[in-house]
Amino acid sequence: MASEGEKKAVFDAESVVKELRASFAAGTTKSYEWRSTQLNAMLKMMEENEPLIIAALRDDLSKPELESSIYEIAMVKSSCRMALKKMKQWMMPEKAKTSLITFPSSAEIVPEPLGVVLVISAWNYPFLLSLDPVVGAIAAGNAVVLKPSEISPATSSLLARLAADYLDHSCIKVIEGAVPETAALLEQKWDKILYTGNGRIARTVMAAAAKHLTPVVLELGGKCPVIVDSDINLQVATRRIIAGKWGCNNGQACVSPDYIITPKNYAQKLIDSLKCELERFYGKNPLESKDLSRIVNSSHFARLSKLLDEDKVSSKIIHGGERDKANLKIAPTILLDVPQDSLIMTEEIFGPLLPIILVDKVEDSFDVINSSGTRPLAAYLFTNDKKLKKKFIATVSAGGLVVNDTTVHLAEPTLPFGGVGDSGTGAYHGKFSFDTFSHKKAVLCRGFAGDAFVRYPPYSRGKIRLLKALFDGSFLGIIRALIGWSNSKS
């Protein structure tokens, strides 16, 4: 086996970027034909290797086949197909209006690729979060380096192998490794970096990017709240909460519901419904269920156990709490009325634990969310009250809002996916991915006719009046300025 020093010597980040820049400079990635060829190759890669992808996700996370097939593979396929369908339209220059200031002229906004971009992906959805941004980067005509997470090694290794077999290796590269490899990549100059992960590493990414004035997109997380009003279809609401929490990688998802807020007088009904539906979905012993992902590694298992074992929290468990350290399994766990200053309420949970916070009336939920001082990646509300829905949309700032469901906004490519404040910056999905990896170049064209003498010296009060009228866009002002000028010269 090669030593650590030999491994580092093999990876030359500077040479990787230099090769990609040469390919980009040669114009390889800019044609529609190259972009469509690569996206079709990616589709073929997924269609021919779906069992291998599912197996890798099972190795890394014990992810159920449905979650792997639908929430990872099918979503990337959907992104590819949408890009292939719309890309030619996205690449077209957009006509822009011109004003009297530049008359006569024409203008357009031309999307151009940024150049060589870096995508650093996360371990919880290691296939989706790796390739979905790459789809946008390719569609926009960039050369790409993908750095998958080392915490999901089976998927990372498979991505590297499949990319080398199916995609243009001179323009698209997958770099495996851990902290040394990521650090080496971050030392290079990129034209954009998209990072998915946590805020701590995001600060490192931003600091590295700042040295080269590289723009960044940060897809982070946060404590995503769920407000549950009374007088709703409780069974449907409960099922949708469970699907978004435990049905999304057992809570290990950036948009997973982090805690519930509900009125005190409705809490018991909600709890009873959650318990009933959880048993229906995962059985009396959920640790044996094949439909729940495991915790990704022992470090994260220990972190979640610490949240549960805190003195002020351990007595608040009202359902679940069972743990299997050997198999890294934690059962769906519900906690009631945990203290706001507990670790479970001050840290993003990112696991199968779901606290319920009680309020006197549902409108108080907005104060609970906004008093945290951070803005989540997603926020959810279950209600039939139109006024409450309107207030929720107006009052709660989050990357995305969903009413009467959870997490499904990710599947809608017409909506941007991204955070705000601590939950991230920038957005992608659908055309937003294309725009994220494009520069919108302003182009204005004029002929030699219609040369405006007023812009040239010598300057006079008449020229100032006429130019002001032109900038105001006032035809009457222009006429008055011209008449005034004429009178002053007569």
Coordinates of C-alpha atoms in Angstrom, one line a residue:
M1 CA 0.0 0.0 0.0
A2 CA 1.3 3.5 -0.9
S3 CA 2.4 5.7 2.0
E4 CA 0.5 8.9 2.8
G5 CA 3.3 10.9 1.3
E6 CA 3.2 8.9 -1.9
K7 CA -0.6 9.4 -2.1
K8 CA -0.1 13.2 -1.8
A9 CA 2.6 13.2 -4.4
V10 CA 0.3 11.5 -6.9
F11 CA -2.3 14.2 -6.6
D12 CA -1.2 17.5 -8.1
A13 CA -4.0 19.9 -7.8
E14 CA -2.2 22.6 -9.8
S15 CA -1.8 20.3 -12.8
V16 CA -5.4 19.2 -12.7
V17 CA -6.6 22.8 -12.8
K18 CA -4.0 23.7 -15.5
E19 CA -5.3 20.8 -17.7
L20 CA -8.9 21.9 -17.3
R21 CA -8.1 25.5 -18.1
A22 CA -6.4 24.4 -21.3
S23 CA -9.5 22.5 -22.3
F24 CA -11.7 25.4 -21.5
A25 CA -9.5 27.9 -23.3
A26 CA -9.6 25.7 -26.4
G27 CA -13.4 26.1 -26.4
T28 CA -14.1 22.4 -25.8
T29 CA -16.8 22.9 -23.3
K30 CA -18.6 25.8 -24.9
S31 CA -20.5 24.2 -27.7
Y32 CA -24.0 22.9 -27.4
E33 CA -22.9 19.6 -28.9
W34 CA -20.3 19.0 -26.1
R35 CA -22.7 19.9 -23.4
S36 CA -25.5 17.7 -24.7
T37 CA -23.1 14.8 -25.3
Q38 CA -21.9 15.0 -21.7
L39 CA -25.5 15.2 -20.2
N40 CA -26.6 12.3 -22.4
A41 CA -23.5 10.3 -21.2
M42 CA -24.5 11.0 -17.6
L43 CA -28.0 9.7 -18.3
K44 CA -26.5 6.6 -19.8
M45 CA -24.2 6.2 -16.9
M46 CA -27.1 6.2 -14.4
E47 CA -29.3 3.9 -16.5
E48 CA -26.6 1.3 -17.0
N49 CA -25.3 1.4 -13.4
E50 CA -28.3 2.0 -11.2
P51 CA -27.8 -1.3 -9.3
L52 CA -24.2 -0.4 -8.6
I53 CA -25.2 3.1 -7.4
I54 CA -27.9 1.6 -5.1
A55 CA -25.4 -0.8 -3.7
A56 CA -22.9 1.9 -3.0
L57 CA -25.5 4.0 -1.2
R58 CA -26.5 0.9 0.8
D59 CA -22.8 0.4 1.8
D60 CA -22.4 4.0 2.9
L61 CA -25.7 4.7 4.6
S62 CA -27.9 1.5 4.5
K63 CA -30.1 3.7 2.4
P64 CA -33.4 1.9 1.3
E65 CA -33.6 1.2 -2.4
L66 CA -36.6 3.5 -2.8
E67 CA -34.7 6.5 -1.4
S68 CA -31.7 5.7 -3.5
S69 CA -33.6 5.1 -6.7
I70 CA -36.0 8.1 -6.4
Y71 CA -34.4 10.7 -4.2
E72 CA -30.9 10.3 -5.6
I73 CA -30.8 8.7 -9.1
A74 CA -34.2 9.8 -10.4
M75 CA -33.7 13.4 -9.3
V76 CA -30.4 13.6 -11.1
K77 CA -31.9 12.1 -14.2
S78 CA -34.7 14.6 -14.1
S79 CA -32.1 17.4 -13.9
C80 CA -30.3 16.0 -16.9
R81 CA -33.5 15.7 -19.0
M82 CA -34.6 19.2 -18.1
A83 CA -31.2 20.6 -19.1
L84 CA -31.2 18.8 -22.4
K85 CA -34.7 20.0 -23.1
K86 CA -34.2 23.6 -22.2
M87 CA -30.4 24.2 -22.6
K88 CA -30.5 25.6 -26.2
Q89 CA -33.1 28.1 -25.0
W90 CA -31.0 29.0 -21.9
M91 CA -27.9 29.5 -24.1
M92 CA -29.7 32.1 -26.3
P93 CA -28.9 35.7 -25.8
E94 CA -31.7 37.6 -24.1
K95 CA -32.8 40.8 -25.8
A96 CA -32.6 43.9 -23.6
K97 CA -34.3 47.3 -24.1
T98 CA -32.3 50.4 -24.7
S99 CA -33.0 54.0 -23.9
L100 CA -32.7 57.5 -25.5
I101 CA -29.2 57.7 -23.9
T102 CA -27.7 55.3 -26.4
F103 CA -30.2 55.7 -29.3
P104 CA -29.9 54.3 -31.8
S105 CA -28.6 51.0 -30.4
S106 CA -29.5 47.4 -29.6
A107 CA -28.6 45.4 -26.5
E108 CA -28.6 41.8 -25.3
I109 CA -27.5 39.7 -22.3
V110 CA -25.3 36.8 -23.3
P111 CA -24.8 33.9 -20.9
E112 CA -21.2 32.6 -21.0
P113 CA -19.6 29.9 -18.9
L114 CA -17.5 31.0 -15.9
G115 CA -14.6 28.7 -16.7
V116 CA -13.3 26.0 -14.3
V117 CA -15.5 25.4 -11.3
L118 CA -15.2 23.2 -8.2
V119 CA -18.0 21.3 -6.6
I120 CA -17.5 19.9 -3.1
S121 CA -20.4 17.7 -2.2
A122 CA -21.8 16.1 1.0
W123 CA -22.1 12.6 2.3
N124 CA -25.8 12.4 3.2
Y125 CA -27.0 12.4 -0.4
P126 CA -23.6 11.6 -2.0
F127 CA -24.9 10.9 -5.5
L128 CA -27.5 13.6 -5.8
L129 CA -25.5 16.4 -4.2
S130 CA -22.5 15.5 -6.3
L131 CA -24.0 15.3 -9.7
D132 CA -26.9 17.7 -9.6
P133 CA -24.6 20.8 -9.4
V134 CA -22.4 19.2 -12.0
V135 CA -25.4 19.0 -14.4
G136 CA -25.8 22.8 -14.1
A137 CA -22.0 23.4 -14.5
I138 CA -21.9 21.3 -17.7
A139 CA -25.1 22.8 -19.1
A140 CA -23.5 26.2 -18.6
G141 CA -20.4 25.1 -20.5
N142 CA -17.8 24.9 -17.7
A143 CA -15.0 22.5 -17.0
V144 CA -15.6 20.8 -13.6
V145 CA -13.8 19.2 -10.7
L146 CA -16.0 17.2 -8.4
K147 CA -14.8 16.4 -4.9
P148 CA -17.2 13.9 -3.3
S149 CA -17.2 13.4 0.5
E150 CA -14.8 10.9 1.9
I151 CA -17.4 10.0 4.6
S152 CA -19.4 8.1 1.9
P153 CA -16.4 6.2 0.4
A154 CA -18.3 3.6 -1.6
T155 CA -20.2 6.3 -3.5
S156 CA -17.1 8.5 -3.9
S157 CA -15.1 5.6 -5.4
L158 CA -18.0 4.7 -7.8
L159 CA -18.4 8.3 -8.9
A160 CA -14.7 8.5 -9.8
R161 CA -14.8 5.3 -11.7
L162 CA -18.0 6.1 -13.6
A163 CA -17.0 9.6 -14.5
A164 CA -13.8 8.3 -16.0
D165 CA -15.7 5.7 -18.0
Y166 CA -18.5 7.9 -19.3
L167 CA -17.6 11.6 -19.2
D168 CA -14.9 13.7 -21.0
H169 CA -11.9 13.3 -18.6
S170 CA -10.2 16.3 -20.1
C171 CA -12.9 18.6 -18.9
I172 CA -14.7 16.8 -16.0
K173 CA -12.7 15.2 -13.2
V174 CA -13.6 13.5 -9.9
I175 CA -11.0 13.9 -7.2
E176 CA -11.2 11.5 -4.2
G177 CA -9.7 12.0 -0.9
A178 CA -10.1 13.7 2.5
V179 CA -8.9 16.9 4.1
P180 CA -5.5 17.1 2.4
E181 CA -7.0 16.7 -1.1
T182 CA -9.7 19.2 -0.3
A183 CA -7.2 21.7 1.1
A184 CA -5.0 21.3 -2.0
L185 CA -8.0 22.0 -4.3
L186 CA -9.0 25.1 -2.3
E187 CA -5.5 26.5 -2.7
Q188 CA -6.1 26.8 -6.5
K189 CA -7.9 29.6 -8.3
W190 CA -11.4 28.7 -9.4
D191 CA -14.0 30.6 -11.3
K192 CA -16.7 29.4 -8.9
I193 CA -17.0 27.0 -5.9
L194 CA -20.2 25.3 -4.9
Y195 CA -19.9 23.7 -1.4
T196 CA -22.6 21.6 0.3
G197 CA -22.1 20.8 4.0
N198 CA -21.9 22.6 7.3
G199 CA -21.1 26.1 8.4
R200 CA -17.8 25.4 10.0
I201 CA -16.2 24.0 6.8
A202 CA -18.1 26.7 4.7
R203 CA -16.1 29.3 6.5
T204 CA -12.9 27.6 5.5
V205 CA -14.1 27.4 1.9
M206 CA -15.0 31.1 1.9
A207 CA -11.7 32.1 3.4
A208 CA -9.8 30.1 0.7
A209 CA -12.0 31.5 -2.1
A210 CA -11.5 35.1 -0.9
K211 CA -7.8 34.9 -1.6
H212 CA -8.6 34.6 -5.3
L213 CA -11.8 36.7 -5.3
T214 CA -13.7 33.5 -6.2
P215 CA -17.5 33.6 -5.9
V216 CA -19.0 30.8 -3.9
V217 CA -22.4 29.1 -3.5
L218 CA -22.9 27.6 -0.1
E219 CA -25.6 25.0 0.5
L220 CA -25.7 24.6 4.3
G221 CA -28.4 23.6 6.7
G222 CA -30.0 24.8 9.9
K223 CA -32.8 24.0 12.3
C224 CA -35.8 23.6 9.9
P225 CA -39.0 24.1 11.9
V226 CA -42.4 22.5 11.4
I227 CA -45.4 24.5 12.6
V228 CA -48.5 22.3 13.2
D229 CA -51.8 24.0 13.5
S230 CA -55.0 22.4 14.8
D231 CA -58.0 21.7 12.6
I232 CA -56.0 19.9 9.9
N233 CA -56.0 16.4 8.3
L234 CA -53.7 15.1 11.1
Q235 CA -53.0 11.7 9.5
V236 CA -51.8 13.2 6.2
A237 CA -49.8 15.9 8.1
T238 CA -48.2 13.3 10.3
R239 CA -47.3 11.0 7.4
R240 CA -45.7 14.0 5.5
I241 CA -43.7 15.0 8.5
I242 CA -42.4 11.4 8.9
A243 CA -41.6 11.2 5.2
G244 CA -39.6 14.4 5.5
K245 CA -37.9 13.4 8.7
W246 CA -37.2 9.7 8.9
G247 CA -38.0 8.9 5.2
C248 CA -35.2 11.3 4.1
N249 CA -32.1 9.4 5.2
N250 CA -33.3 9.0 8.8
G251 CA -33.2 12.7 9.4
Q252 CA -29.7 13.1 7.9
A253 CA -30.8 15.8 5.4
C254 CA -30.3 19.5 5.3
V255 CA -34.0 20.1 4.8
S256 CA -35.2 17.5 7.3
P257 CA -37.7 18.8 9.9
D258 CA -35.5 19.6 12.9
Y259 CA -38.3 20.4 15.4
I260 CA -42.0 20.8 15.7
I261 CA -43.9 23.7 17.2
T262 CA -47.6 23.1 18.1
P263 CA -50.2 24.6 20.5
K264 CA -50.2 22.9 24.0
N265 CA -53.9 21.8 23.6
Y266 CA -53.1 20.0 20.3
A267 CA -49.8 18.3 21.2
Q268 CA -51.2 15.0 22.5
K269 CA -53.2 14.4 19.4
L270 CA -50.1 15.1 17.3
I271 CA -48.0 12.8 19.4
D272 CA -50.5 9.9 19.3
S273 CA -50.7 10.3 15.5
L274 CA -46.9 10.3 15.1
K275 CA -46.6 7.2 17.3
C276 CA -49.3 5.3 15.4
E277 CA -47.9 6.2 11.9
L278 CA -44.3 5.5 12.9
E279 CA -45.3 2.0 14.1
R280 CA -47.2 1.5 10.9
F281 CA -44.2 2.5 8.7
Y282 CA -41.3 1.0 10.7
G283 CA -42.9 -1.7 12.9
K284 CA -42.7 -2.2 16.7
N285 CA -38.9 -2.6 16.5
P286 CA -37.7 0.1 14.1
L287 CA -34.0 -0.8 14.7
E288 CA -34.7 -3.9 12.6
S289 CA -36.5 -2.0 9.8
K290 CA -34.9 -2.1 6.4
D291 CA -36.6 1.1 5.5
L292 CA -34.5 3.3 7.8
S293 CA -31.0 4.5 6.9
R294 CA -28.3 4.0 9.5
I295 CA -26.3 6.8 11.1
V296 CA -23.3 7.5 8.7
N297 CA -20.5 6.7 11.2
S298 CA -19.6 6.3 14.8
S299 CA -18.6 9.9 15.2
H300 CA -22.1 11.1 14.2
F301 CA -23.7 8.3 16.3
A302 CA -21.8 9.6 19.3
R303 CA -22.8 13.2 18.6
L304 CA -26.5 12.3 18.4
S305 CA -26.2 10.2 21.6
K306 CA -24.7 13.2 23.4
L307 CA -27.8 15.2 22.4
L308 CA -30.1 12.6 23.8
D309 CA -28.0 12.0 27.0
E310 CA -27.9 15.6 28.2
D311 CA -29.4 15.7 31.7
K312 CA -32.0 18.2 30.8
V313 CA -33.1 16.2 27.7
S314 CA -32.9 12.5 28.5
S315 CA -36.1 12.7 30.6
K316 CA -38.0 14.4 27.7
I317 CA -38.0 11.3 25.5
I318 CA -41.6 10.2 24.9
H319 CA -41.1 7.7 22.0
G320 CA -38.2 5.8 20.7
G321 CA -34.7 6.5 22.0
E322 CA -33.5 2.9 21.3
R323 CA -29.9 2.7 20.0
D324 CA -27.8 0.0 18.4
K325 CA -24.2 1.2 18.5
A326 CA -22.8 -1.8 16.8
N327 CA -25.0 -1.3 13.7
L328 CA -25.1 2.5 14.0
K329 CA -28.9 2.5 14.3
I330 CA -31.0 5.0 16.3
A331 CA -34.8 4.5 16.3
P332 CA -37.1 7.4 15.4
T333 CA -37.2 9.4 18.6
I334 CA -39.7 12.1 19.8
L335 CA -39.0 14.4 22.7
L336 CA -41.6 16.8 24.3
D337 CA -41.0 20.3 25.6
V338 CA -37.2 20.2 25.7
P339 CA -35.5 23.3 27.1
Q340 CA -34.6 26.0 24.5
D341 CA -31.0 26.2 25.9
S342 CA -30.4 22.4 25.4
L343 CA -27.9 21.2 22.9
I344 CA -30.7 19.5 20.9
M345 CA -32.3 23.0 20.4
T346 CA -29.1 25.0 19.8
E347 CA -27.4 22.6 17.3
E348 CA -28.7 21.3 14.0
I349 CA -29.8 17.7 14.9
F350 CA -29.1 16.0 11.5
G351 CA -30.5 12.7 12.7
P352 CA -33.7 10.8 13.7
L353 CA -34.5 12.9 16.8
L354 CA -37.5 15.2 16.7
P355 CA -38.3 17.6 19.6
I356 CA -41.7 19.1 20.0
I357 CA -41.9 22.7 21.3
L358 CA -45.2 23.8 22.9
V359 CA -46.7 27.3 22.5
D360 CA -49.9 28.8 23.9
K361 CA -51.2 29.7 20.4
V362 CA -50.0 28.8 17.0
E363 CA -49.1 32.4 16.1
D364 CA -46.4 32.3 18.8
S365 CA -44.5 29.9 16.6
F366 CA -43.2 32.7 14.5
D367 CA -41.5 34.3 17.6
V368 CA -39.9 31.0 18.5
I369 CA -38.4 30.7 15.0
N370 CA -37.3 34.3 14.6
S371 CA -35.8 34.5 18.1
S372 CA -33.2 31.9 17.2
G373 CA -31.2 34.6 15.4
T374 CA -30.6 32.3 12.4
R375 CA -32.5 31.6 9.2
P376 CA -33.1 27.9 8.3
L377 CA -32.7 26.3 4.9
A378 CA -36.4 25.3 5.0
A379 CA -39.5 26.0 7.1
Y380 CA -42.8 24.1 7.1
L381 CA -46.4 24.9 8.1
F382 CA -49.5 22.7 8.3
T383 CA -52.7 24.7 8.4
N384 CA -56.0 25.3 6.7
D385 CA -56.0 29.0 7.9
K386 CA -55.3 31.3 5.0
K387 CA -54.4 34.2 7.3
L388 CA -51.9 32.0 9.1
K389 CA -50.4 30.9 5.8
K390 CA -50.1 34.5 4.7
K391 CA -48.4 35.5 7.9
F392 CA -46.0 32.5 7.7
I393 CA -44.9 33.5 4.2
A394 CA -44.5 37.2 5.2
T395 CA -42.9 36.6 8.6
V396 CA -40.5 33.6 8.4
S397 CA -37.3 34.0 6.5
A398 CA -35.8 30.7 5.2
G399 CA -34.2 29.3 2.1
G400 CA -37.6 27.8 1.1
L401 CA -41.1 27.5 2.6
V402 CA -43.6 24.6 2.2
V403 CA -47.2 24.7 3.3
N404 CA -48.9 21.4 4.2
D405 CA -45.9 19.2 3.3
T406 CA -42.2 18.8 3.9
T407 CA -39.1 18.7 1.7
V408 CA -41.0 18.3 -1.6
H409 CA -39.9 21.8 -2.9
L410 CA -36.6 20.1 -3.8
A411 CA -38.3 18.1 -6.5
E412 CA -39.6 21.2 -8.3
P413 CA -37.0 22.4 -10.8
T414 CA -38.8 25.7 -11.4
L415 CA -37.9 26.8 -7.8
P416 CA -34.5 27.8 -6.7
F417 CA -32.9 25.7 -4.0
G418 CA -30.6 27.6 -1.6
G419 CA -30.3 29.1 1.8
V420 CA -30.2 32.6 3.3
G421 CA -27.9 33.9 6.0
D422 CA -26.5 31.0 8.1
S423 CA -28.2 28.4 5.9
G424 CA -26.2 29.4 2.8
T425 CA -25.9 31.7 -0.1
G426 CA -26.8 31.3 -3.8
A427 CA -29.1 28.8 -5.3
Y428 CA -29.4 26.1 -8.0
H429 CA -31.8 23.5 -9.5
G430 CA -33.2 23.8 -13.0
K431 CA -32.4 27.0 -14.8
F432 CA -31.1 28.4 -11.5
S433 CA -28.2 25.8 -11.8
F434 CA -27.4 27.1 -15.3
D435 CA -27.5 30.7 -14.1
T436 CA -25.3 29.9 -11.1
F437 CA -22.5 28.7 -13.3
S438 CA -22.9 31.4 -16.0
H439 CA -21.9 35.0 -16.3
K440 CA -24.5 37.2 -17.8
K441 CA -22.5 39.4 -20.1
A442 CA -23.9 42.7 -21.1
V443 CA -23.6 43.6 -24.8
L444 CA -24.6 46.9 -26.4
C445 CA -24.1 47.6 -30.2
R446 CA -24.3 50.9 -32.0
G447 CA -23.7 52.2 -35.5
F448 CA -21.9 55.4 -36.5
A449 CA -25.0 57.3 -37.1
G450 CA -26.8 59.4 -34.5
D451 CA -23.6 60.7 -32.9
A452 CA -24.7 62.9 -29.9
F453 CA -22.6 66.1 -30.0
V454 CA -23.8 67.1 -26.5
R455 CA -21.5 64.5 -24.9
Y456 CA -18.4 66.2 -26.2
P457 CA -16.5 69.3 -25.0
P458 CA -16.7 72.2 -24.9
Y459 CA -19.5 71.8 -22.2
S460 CA -22.2 74.4 -21.8
R461 CA -25.4 74.9 -19.8
G462 CA -27.4 74.0 -22.8
K463 CA -25.7 70.6 -23.2
I464 CA -26.2 69.9 -19.4
R465 CA -29.9 70.6 -19.7
L466 CA -30.2 68.4 -22.8
L467 CA -28.3 65.5 -21.2
K468 CA -30.4 65.7 -18.0
A469 CA -33.5 65.6 -20.1
L470 CA -32.2 62.5 -22.0
F471 CA -31.4 60.7 -18.7
D472 CA -34.8 61.6 -17.4
G473 CA -36.4 60.2 -20.5
S474 CA -38.7 63.2 -20.8
F475 CA -39.6 64.0 -24.4
L476 CA -41.0 67.3 -23.3
G477 CA -37.8 68.1 -21.4
I478 CA -35.8 67.3 -24.4
I479 CA -37.9 69.6 -26.6
R480 CA -37.6 72.4 -24.0
A481 CA -33.8 71.9 -23.8
L482 CA -33.4 72.0 -27.6
I483 CA -35.6 75.1 -27.9
G484 CA -33.7 76.7 -25.0
W485 CA -30.4 75.8 -26.7
S486 CA -31.7 77.2 -30.0
N487 CA -32.8 80.5 -28.4
S488 CA -29.5 80.9 -26.6
K489 CA -27.6 80.5 -29.8
S490 CA -29.9 82.9 -31.9

